[in-house]
Amino acid sequence: HWDDLRNVYGIDADGYGRSTWDNVGVQYGLAALKAGQITPAEFLKLNATAGSWKESKDMVQEGCPFLSFLCANPAQFDPWSRRNMRLSPDGGTTPAPRKQGDPIAMAAAYSSGLVFRGDIDIPIIDWRHYLERQLDMHNSHQSFASRQRMLNFDGDASNGVIWFTDGPPAFDQAPQAFAVMDEWMANIAAHPEQSVAQNKPAGAVDKCFNGDGSPIASGDGVWNGILDDEAAGACTQRFPLYSTSRIVAGGPIEGGIYKCQTKSVATAIADGTYGLWAPSAADTARLQQIFPTGVCDYSKPDAGKP
């Protein structure tokens, strides 16, 4: 990705595309710790061993399954690209190093328009198949990440609707979405004095569908409980969202944090970051060893934003 967009991110001293990827201060598994799903010892081990990606100049060729001809050799099986990770040399006793993102690349991402900040005033039907049951990169929370960015920008996301159809992909809801969009655009052309939201046709509402395309629920409130504290709506109940490592670490659902601002471990303990866990003196020392420059404070904006 970084080299593909080197014209945007720029080139580092070694001739590779600059990278925005940063995980300094990220406390993996924090929400699981607070929920009692992992123990403090597991939380500490997870963060001591998480590590980061190697610098581009140090990376080597991928193995199986990325290159199928290598799969005949079991030693080449490397589905998570371990060979390109920076890991602890002794299983976590020495914390694995984290990676600093390049601030020049982060600034370029913002200034070039690569970052969607929520500033959009066209009609939107965000339709997708629900694929959370599969190991699929098209995770469903992205629909709500976009909506939250719109809300963050000006408090209004009424020009967009979210549709889910149960997967794996079978029924194609696209013709229905195009028909609604065509009606919506015709309304805008006929009534340019009205806003995009005011020109919504009756079909332009939040919805969810069964795998055969039949409707489950539609209207205001069907996605309640995702971006608010309301009771879960009908679609929210039918299509639960899985999380991501950064959200579980305390990050916002909309992402948008290339590099977190940090607070000291002592501050994190004092302000209740760890929930019911009260780290001992030994635990505190270990946290400070893992996070020598502090832990992420997601109440503050992106440190990478110019």
PDB file of N, CA and C in Angstrom, residues 177-187:
ATOM      1  N   ALA A 177     -31.312  -0.932  -4.715  1.00  0.00           N
ATOM      2  CA  ALA A 177     -30.620   0.274  -4.269  1.00  0.00           C
ATOM      3  C   ALA A 177     -30.536   1.302  -5.396  1.00  0.00           C
ATOM      4  N   PHE A 178     -30.258   0.836  -6.619  1.00  0.00           N
ATOM      5  CA  PHE A 178     -30.187   1.758  -7.755  1.00  0.00           C
ATOM      6  C   PHE A 178     -31.547   2.397  -8.031  1.00  0.00           C
ATOM      7  N   ALA A 179     -32.613   1.631  -7.880  1.00  0.00           N
ATOM      8  CA  ALA A 179     -33.952   2.180  -8.117  1.00  0.00           C
ATOM      9  C   ALA A 179     -34.268   3.282  -7.107  1.00  0.00           C
ATOM     10  N   VAL A 180     -33.929   3.040  -5.841  1.00  0.00           N
ATOM     11  CA  VAL A 180     -34.153   4.058  -4.812  1.00  0.00           C
ATOM     12  C   VAL A 180     -33.267   5.275  -5.070  1.00  0.00           C
ATOM     13  N   MET A 181     -32.013   5.025  -5.451  1.00  0.00           N
ATOM     14  CA  MET A 181     -31.105   6.139  -5.721  1.00  0.00           C
ATOM     15  C   MET A 181     -31.590   6.963  -6.914  1.00  0.00           C
ATOM     16  N   ASP A 182     -32.107   6.294  -7.944  1.00  0.00           N
ATOM     17  CA  ASP A 182     -32.616   7.011  -9.116  1.00  0.00           C
ATOM     18  C   ASP A 182     -33.772   7.928  -8.723  1.00  0.00           C
ATOM     19  N   GLU A 183     -34.654   7.415  -7.879  1.00  0.00           N
ATOM     20  CA  GLU A 183     -35.782   8.229  -7.413  1.00  0.00           C
ATOM     21  C   GLU A 183     -35.285   9.400  -6.564  1.00  0.00           C
ATOM     22  N   TRP A 184     -34.293   9.134  -5.752  1.00  0.00           N
ATOM     23  CA  TRP A 184     -33.717  10.178  -4.891  1.00  0.00           C
ATOM     24  C   TRP A 184     -33.090  11.287  -5.739  1.00  0.00           C
ATOM     25  N   MET A 185     -32.310  10.898  -6.743  1.00  0.00           N
ATOM     26  CA  MET A 185     -31.670  11.886  -7.614  1.00  0.00           C
ATOM     27  C   MET A 185     -32.707  12.681  -8.405  1.00  0.00           C
ATOM     28  N   ALA A 186     -33.773  12.012  -8.826  1.00  0.00           N
ATOM     29  CA  ALA A 186     -34.839  12.715  -9.552  1.00  0.00           C
ATOM     30  C   ALA A 186     -35.504  13.752  -8.655  1.00  0.00           C
ATOM     31  N   ASN A 187     -35.694  13.402  -7.393  1.00  0.00           N
ATOM     32  CA  ASN A 187     -36.272  14.363  -6.444  1.00  0.00           C
ATOM     33  C   ASN A 187     -35.370  15.582  -6.278  1.00  0.00           C
TER      34      ASN A 187
END
